[in-house]
Coordinates of C-alpha atoms in Angstrom, one line a residue:
M1 CA 30.9 1.1 19.7
M2 CA 31.1 -0.4 16.2
Q3 CA 32.6 1.6 13.4
A4 CA 30.8 2.3 10.2
E5 CA 32.7 -0.1 8.1
D6 CA 32.7 -3.1 10.4
R7 CA 28.5 -2.2 10.2
K8 CA 29.0 -2.2 7.1
K9 CA 30.9 -5.7 6.2
I10 CA 28.4 -6.9 8.9
K11 CA 26.0 -6.2 6.5
L12 CA 27.1 -7.8 3.6
S13 CA 28.2 -10.1 4.8
V14 CA 24.3 -11.3 6.5
S15 CA 23.2 -10.4 2.4
S16 CA 25.8 -11.2 0.0
S17 CA 24.4 -14.6 -0.1
K18 CA 20.7 -16.3 -0.7
G19 CA 21.5 -19.8 0.3
V20 CA 23.4 -18.1 3.3
A21 CA 19.1 -16.2 3.9
E22 CA 17.5 -19.4 2.6
E23 CA 19.1 -21.7 5.5
Y24 CA 19.1 -18.4 8.2
C25 CA 15.0 -19.0 7.1
L26 CA 15.2 -22.4 7.6
R27 CA 17.0 -23.0 10.8
Y28 CA 15.4 -20.4 12.5
L29 CA 11.9 -22.0 11.4
G30 CA 13.4 -25.0 13.2
E31 CA 14.2 -23.5 16.7
E32 CA 11.5 -21.4 17.4
K33 CA 9.6 -24.8 16.4
A34 CA 8.4 -22.3 13.8
I35 CA 5.5 -22.8 11.0
A36 CA 5.7 -20.3 7.2
V37 CA 2.6 -19.7 6.0
P38 CA 1.6 -21.4 3.4
L39 CA 2.6 -20.4 0.2
R40 CA -1.3 -21.2 -1.2
L41 CA -2.4 -18.1 1.4
F42 CA -0.8 -15.9 -0.5
T43 CA -1.8 -14.1 -3.5
E44 CA -0.6 -13.1 -6.3
A45 CA 0.6 -9.8 -5.4
Q46 CA 2.1 -11.5 -2.1
S47 CA 3.6 -14.1 -3.6
F48 CA 7.0 -14.9 -5.2
P49 CA 7.5 -12.5 -8.0
P50 CA 7.9 -14.6 -11.9
S51 CA 11.3 -12.8 -12.6
R52 CA 13.4 -10.2 -11.6
S53 CA 13.4 -6.7 -11.5
G54 CA 13.9 -4.5 -15.1
F55 CA 13.2 -0.9 -13.3
K56 CA 16.4 1.4 -12.7
A57 CA 16.9 4.0 -11.4
G58 CA 15.8 7.7 -12.8
M59 CA 13.4 5.8 -15.3
R60 CA 9.9 8.0 -15.7
L61 CA 6.5 6.5 -14.8
E62 CA 2.8 7.7 -13.8
G63 CA 1.8 6.1 -9.8
I64 CA -1.4 7.0 -7.6
D65 CA -0.3 8.7 -4.6
P66 CA -0.6 7.4 -1.5
L67 CA -1.7 9.9 0.3
H68 CA -4.5 10.8 -1.7
P69 CA -5.7 8.2 -4.1
S70 CA -7.6 10.4 -6.7
M71 CA -4.5 12.2 -7.5
F72 CA -1.4 10.1 -10.6
C73 CA 1.0 11.7 -10.5
V74 CA 4.4 12.9 -12.9
L75 CA 7.3 9.8 -10.4
S76 CA 11.1 8.7 -10.9
V77 CA 12.4 5.7 -9.6
A78 CA 14.9 7.1 -6.9
E79 CA 15.8 4.1 -5.1
V80 CA 16.1 -0.2 -6.5
I81 CA 16.1 -2.6 -3.2
G82 CA 15.5 -6.7 -5.8
Y83 CA 11.9 -6.8 -5.8
R84 CA 11.1 -3.4 -4.6
L85 CA 11.3 0.7 -5.8
R86 CA 11.4 4.0 -4.1
L87 CA 9.6 6.5 -6.1
H88 CA 10.3 9.4 -5.8
I89 CA 7.0 12.6 -7.1
D90 CA 8.9 14.5 -9.5
G91 CA 9.5 19.1 -8.2
Y92 CA 8.6 17.7 -3.9
S93 CA 11.4 17.2 -1.3
E94 CA 12.3 13.6 -1.0
C95 CA 10.6 12.9 2.2
Y96 CA 7.1 12.8 -0.2
D97 CA 8.9 9.4 -1.4
F98 CA 7.6 6.6 -1.3
W99 CA 8.6 2.7 -1.8
V100 CA 5.9 0.5 -3.4
N101 CA 6.7 -3.1 -4.6
A102 CA 7.6 -3.5 -9.0
D103 CA 5.1 -4.5 -9.8
S104 CA 2.8 -2.5 -7.6
A105 CA -0.9 -1.7 -9.7
D106 CA -0.1 1.8 -8.1
I107 CA 2.0 2.6 -10.6
R108 CA 1.4 2.5 -14.4
P109 CA 3.7 3.8 -18.0
A110 CA 4.4 7.4 -18.9
G111 CA 1.1 8.1 -21.1
W112 CA -0.8 5.7 -19.7
C113 CA -3.8 8.7 -18.1
E114 CA -3.6 10.7 -21.0
S115 CA -5.1 7.5 -23.2
T116 CA -7.2 6.2 -20.1
G117 CA -8.7 9.6 -19.5
H118 CA -7.0 10.3 -16.6
K119 CA -6.4 13.6 -15.1
L120 CA -2.2 13.9 -14.4
H121 CA -0.3 16.4 -11.3
P122 CA 2.2 17.2 -13.4
P123 CA 6.2 18.4 -11.5
K124 CA 5.4 21.3 -9.5
G125 CA 5.6 23.9 -12.0
Y126 CA 4.8 22.9 -15.3
N127 CA 1.2 23.7 -16.1
E128 CA -1.8 20.6 -16.6
V129 CA -2.6 21.5 -20.1
E130 CA 1.3 21.9 -21.1
F131 CA 2.9 18.9 -20.0
N132 CA 4.2 16.8 -23.3
W133 CA 6.1 13.7 -21.4
E134 CA 9.0 13.8 -24.6
K135 CA 9.3 17.0 -23.7
Y136 CA 9.8 16.3 -20.2
Q137 CA 12.2 13.1 -20.8
E138 CA 14.6 15.1 -22.8
S139 CA 14.2 18.5 -20.7
C140 CA 15.4 15.5 -17.6
N141 CA 17.7 12.8 -19.9
A142 CA 15.3 10.4 -17.9
P143 CA 13.8 7.3 -19.5
A144 CA 10.4 6.1 -19.2
A145 CA 9.8 2.5 -18.0
P146 CA 9.8 0.1 -20.0
Q147 CA 5.6 -0.9 -20.9
N148 CA 6.7 -4.3 -20.8
L149 CA 7.8 -4.0 -17.2
F150 CA 4.5 -3.3 -14.8
K151 CA 3.3 -6.6 -15.4
S152 CA -0.6 -6.3 -13.1
H153 CA -1.1 -4.3 -16.5
N154 CA -0.9 -6.7 -19.6
S155 CA -4.0 -7.6 -19.3
T156 CA -6.8 -4.4 -19.4
T157 CA -10.5 -6.8 -19.6
S158 CA -12.3 -5.3 -16.7
T159 CA -15.2 -7.4 -15.2
T160 CA -16.6 -5.1 -12.8
K161 CA -20.1 -4.6 -12.0
F162 CA -20.3 -0.9 -11.1
Q163 CA -20.1 2.2 -12.8
V164 CA -18.8 5.8 -12.2
G165 CA -21.1 7.7 -9.9
M166 CA -22.5 4.0 -8.8
K167 CA -24.2 4.4 -5.0
L168 CA -23.1 2.1 -1.7
E169 CA -22.3 2.0 1.8
A170 CA -18.5 2.3 2.1
V171 CA -17.0 1.0 6.2
D172 CA -15.0 4.4 6.6
R173 CA -11.1 2.4 7.8
K174 CA -9.6 5.3 9.5
N175 CA -13.1 4.9 11.7
P176 CA -13.9 1.3 11.3
C177 CA -16.6 1.9 13.6
L178 CA -18.9 4.7 11.0
V179 CA -20.7 2.9 7.7
C180 CA -21.0 5.7 5.3
V181 CA -23.2 7.5 1.9
A182 CA -20.6 6.9 -1.0
S183 CA -19.8 6.3 -4.0
V184 CA -17.5 5.2 -7.1
A185 CA -16.0 7.4 -8.2
D186 CA -13.2 5.7 -10.7
I187 CA -12.9 2.2 -11.9
V188 CA -9.6 1.2 -12.9
D189 CA -9.1 -2.6 -14.1
N190 CA -10.9 -4.5 -11.7
R191 CA -10.5 -1.3 -8.9
F192 CA -12.5 1.5 -8.2
L193 CA -11.8 4.6 -5.8
V194 CA -15.1 3.9 -3.7
H195 CA -15.6 8.3 -2.7
F196 CA -17.3 8.8 0.3
D197 CA -19.7 12.0 -0.2
N198 CA -19.2 14.7 0.4
W199 CA -16.4 13.1 1.9
D200 CA -12.1 12.6 1.0
D201 CA -11.6 9.2 -0.6
T202 CA -9.8 5.7 -0.5
Y203 CA -9.8 3.2 -1.9
D204 CA -11.6 0.0 -0.4
Y205 CA -12.7 -2.9 -2.0
C206 CA -14.7 -6.2 -0.5
P207 CA -15.0 -6.5 2.7
Y208 CA -15.3 -3.0 3.3
I209 CA -17.7 -2.2 0.9
H210 CA -22.0 -3.0 0.6
P211 CA -25.3 -1.9 -1.0
V212 CA -27.6 0.2 -0.1
G213 CA -29.5 -0.9 2.3
W214 CA -27.4 -3.1 4.1
C215 CA -27.0 -1.1 7.2
Q216 CA -31.1 -0.6 8.2
D217 CA -30.9 -5.0 7.3
H218 CA -27.6 -5.3 10.1
G219 CA -29.5 -3.2 12.4
R220 CA -26.4 -0.5 12.0
P221 CA -25.9 3.4 11.5
L222 CA -25.9 4.6 8.5
T223 CA -23.3 8.1 8.2
A224 CA -24.9 10.3 5.8
P225 CA -23.1 13.0 4.2
Q226 CA -21.8 15.9 5.1
G227 CA -24.0 19.3 4.6
H228 CA -27.3 17.0 5.2
P229 CA -30.3 19.1 5.2
N230 CA -31.5 16.4 7.6
P231 CA -29.3 13.5 8.4
E232 CA -30.8 11.4 11.2
H233 CA -33.6 10.7 8.8
F234 CA -31.3 9.8 5.8
L235 CA -33.5 8.3 3.0
W236 CA -31.7 6.5 -0.1
E237 CA -34.2 6.4 -2.3
E238 CA -34.6 9.8 -1.9
Y239 CA -31.1 10.9 -1.8
L240 CA -31.0 8.6 -5.5
E241 CA -34.2 10.4 -7.4
D242 CA -32.3 14.0 -5.9
N243 CA -29.2 13.6 -7.5
G244 CA -30.0 11.3 -10.1
S245 CA -27.6 8.6 -9.8
T246 CA -28.2 5.1 -9.2
A247 CA -28.0 2.6 -6.2
V248 CA -24.6 -0.6 -7.0
P249 CA -26.5 -3.2 -8.4
S250 CA -26.5 -5.8 -5.0
Q251 CA -25.2 -9.1 -7.5
A252 CA -21.8 -6.7 -7.9
F253 CA -20.4 -7.0 -4.5
C254 CA -18.5 -10.9 -4.4
M255 CA -17.7 -11.4 -1.0
R256 CA -13.9 -13.0 -0.9
A257 CA -13.2 -16.1 0.8
P258 CA -12.0 -14.9 4.4
H259 CA -8.7 -16.1 4.6
S260 CA -6.1 -18.7 6.3
F261 CA -3.2 -17.3 8.3
Q262 CA -3.4 -19.0 12.0
V263 CA -1.6 -17.6 15.4
N264 CA 2.5 -17.9 16.1
M265 CA 2.7 -18.7 12.2
K266 CA 5.6 -16.3 10.8
L267 CA 6.3 -14.9 7.1
E268 CA 8.4 -11.2 5.8
V269 CA 7.0 -8.4 7.2
V270 CA 7.2 -4.9 5.0
D271 CA 8.4 -2.0 8.4
R272 CA 5.0 0.5 7.5
R273 CA 7.3 3.2 9.7
N274 CA 10.2 2.8 8.4
P275 CA 9.2 0.4 4.2
M276 CA 12.7 0.2 3.3
L277 CA 13.0 -2.5 5.7
V278 CA 11.1 -5.6 5.4
R279 CA 11.2 -7.8 8.8
V280 CA 11.4 -11.4 10.1
A281 CA 7.3 -11.0 11.3
T282 CA 5.0 -13.6 13.4
V283 CA 1.1 -13.6 13.3
S284 CA -0.3 -12.7 16.5
D285 CA -3.6 -12.6 16.4
T286 CA -6.1 -12.5 12.7
E287 CA -10.5 -11.8 12.2
D288 CA -11.9 -12.1 9.4
Y289 CA -10.3 -10.8 7.0
R290 CA -6.9 -9.1 8.5
V291 CA -4.2 -10.2 10.3
K292 CA -2.3 -9.1 12.9
I293 CA 1.4 -8.2 12.7
R294 CA 4.2 -8.7 15.2
F295 CA 8.2 -8.2 14.4
D296 CA 9.8 -11.4 15.9
G297 CA 11.3 -9.9 19.2
W298 CA 9.7 -6.1 19.3
H299 CA 7.8 -5.5 22.5
E300 CA 3.6 -6.8 21.9
K301 CA 2.8 -2.4 21.7
F302 CA 4.0 -2.6 18.1
D303 CA 1.3 -5.6 16.4
F304 CA -0.3 -3.7 14.5
W305 CA -3.4 -4.6 12.7
V306 CA -2.9 -5.0 8.4
D307 CA -5.5 -6.5 5.7
S308 CA -4.7 -9.7 4.6
D309 CA -4.1 -8.4 0.9
L310 CA -1.8 -6.4 2.6
P311 CA 1.3 -6.8 -1.0
D312 CA 3.4 -6.1 1.6
L313 CA 3.5 -9.0 3.6
H314 CA 5.3 -12.2 1.9
P315 CA 6.6 -15.6 2.3
V316 CA 9.8 -16.9 4.4
G317 CA 12.1 -17.1 1.7
W318 CA 11.0 -13.8 0.0
C319 CA 13.9 -11.5 0.5
A320 CA 16.5 -14.2 -0.3
R321 CA 14.6 -15.0 -3.2
T322 CA 14.1 -11.7 -4.0
G323 CA 17.5 -9.7 -3.2
H324 CA 16.5 -8.1 -1.0
T325 CA 17.4 -8.5 2.7
L326 CA 16.1 -8.9 5.9
E327 CA 16.1 -7.4 8.6
P328 CA 16.2 -10.5 11.1
P329 CA 15.1 -10.4 14.8
L330 CA 16.1 -8.6 17.4
C331 CA 17.7 -10.7 20.5
E332 CA 19.4 -10.7 24.1
F333 CA 22.5 -13.1 22.6
T334 CA 25.3 -11.2 20.5
T335 CA 25.8 -12.4 16.4
P336 CA 26.5 -11.5 13.3
L337 CA 22.7 -10.8 12.7
C338 CA 21.4 -9.8 16.3
V339 CA 24.1 -6.6 15.5
C340 CA 23.6 -6.2 12.1
V341 CA 19.3 -5.1 13.6
C342 CA 20.8 -3.1 16.8
A343 CA 23.4 -0.9 14.3
H344 CA 20.3 -0.4 12.1
I345 CA 17.7 0.8 15.3
C346 CA 21.9 3.1 16.1
E347 CA 21.4 4.7 12.6
G348 CA 17.7 5.6 13.1
M349 CA 17.3 3.3 9.5
G350 CA 14.9 0.9 12.4
H351 CA 14.2 3.4 14.8
I352 CA 9.6 2.8 15.5
K353 CA 10.3 6.1 15.8
G354 CA 10.6 6.9 12.6
A355 CA 12.7 6.6 9.0
K356 CA 14.0 8.8 6.3
Y357 CA 11.9 7.3 3.8
T358 CA 8.3 6.4 6.2
G359 CA 5.7 5.8 3.3
H360 CA 5.7 9.0 2.7
H361 CA 6.2 12.1 4.7
R362 CA 4.6 12.5 8.9
A363 CA 3.3 16.4 7.9
T364 CA -0.3 17.0 7.7
L365 CA -0.8 18.0 4.5
S366 CA 0.8 16.9 1.1
G367 CA 3.3 19.6 -1.2
Y368 CA 0.4 19.6 -4.1
E369 CA -1.0 23.0 -5.2
G370 CA -3.7 24.0 -5.0
A371 CA -4.7 20.6 -3.3
A372 CA -2.9 20.3 -0.4
R373 CA -5.3 19.9 2.2
L374 CA -6.3 18.0 5.8
R375 CA -7.5 14.5 5.3
G376 CA -11.4 15.1 5.1
R377 CA -13.5 12.7 8.1
P378 CA -16.5 12.0 10.2
P379 CA -16.1 12.7 13.8
A380 CA -15.5 8.8 15.9
N381 CA -18.2 10.7 18.6
P382 CA -20.2 12.4 16.2

């Protein structure tokens, strides 16, 4: 069995040279007679970053809890790999750590919540009202991440026509067959938080939201809010009047164009079960706004669907350009590249059963006191 030091040397030999990595990508495309997803099909958040990340381990910041999108919490940079950050929720176990790109729209500089009127959930043991960033940094002896590092937020102008409190109809992404009564709960930049009335929170956007009356116009059932006195005969006019609310104007809904990804195109994708890894991947199927991903060399049963604009999708060469190790395809013949992957699997780093730092811990409840809750959803078959 290969020793840890040997595996380390192989790993370094694969990842140490940007030129070698880029050459491997081109060679692999040629051997597979494959086409890389064209760069123009990627969003700005997916494409090559204009500069290196300036984040360093230990820096403090604010950001959205991935499992509770309405919560902004105190974070620290636990690890930096290339253009990617492992973020730690201060005051809680490292099993809640999660990964984002350095230009993620979900992270903000320290003090952002206070300046924008958003509620900040402080580290465990700190009082929400009395929490003070300056004193906290002094006690931790840790600097705040400089504001200029937050690339997504240099512009503060919002052009959205949505307003907090407005009503709409939204697809439940956990149960896509359901379209539910929903509200605009928050607006940040040109994004907004969709709240399923009397259910849990989730971020959503154009392909998954519709104006009031969409279900009726398209012959789709609309799921009424939980506890509604007459769910089988839900009427928008009555609901809006009873709640003193208004509908989002229909002209506010701008459907983005379907993507142009094609089956068999190659790209680099974050392993969602072990997000510290980025793997060679292939588009195995497509829908208008989603793509099905297969990690090269993996069985098709591990394929998974994602939105085409997911920030975890990247063009071929992204890892080499940003200084991140690229996990090559699983293959039958033995080469240093293949041994490297097998070593990962043996160590549990790349195993399909999971890893130390998943996007979040697999527990049902969050670590937050007073905010821990099951993610309520209408049943799939009510």
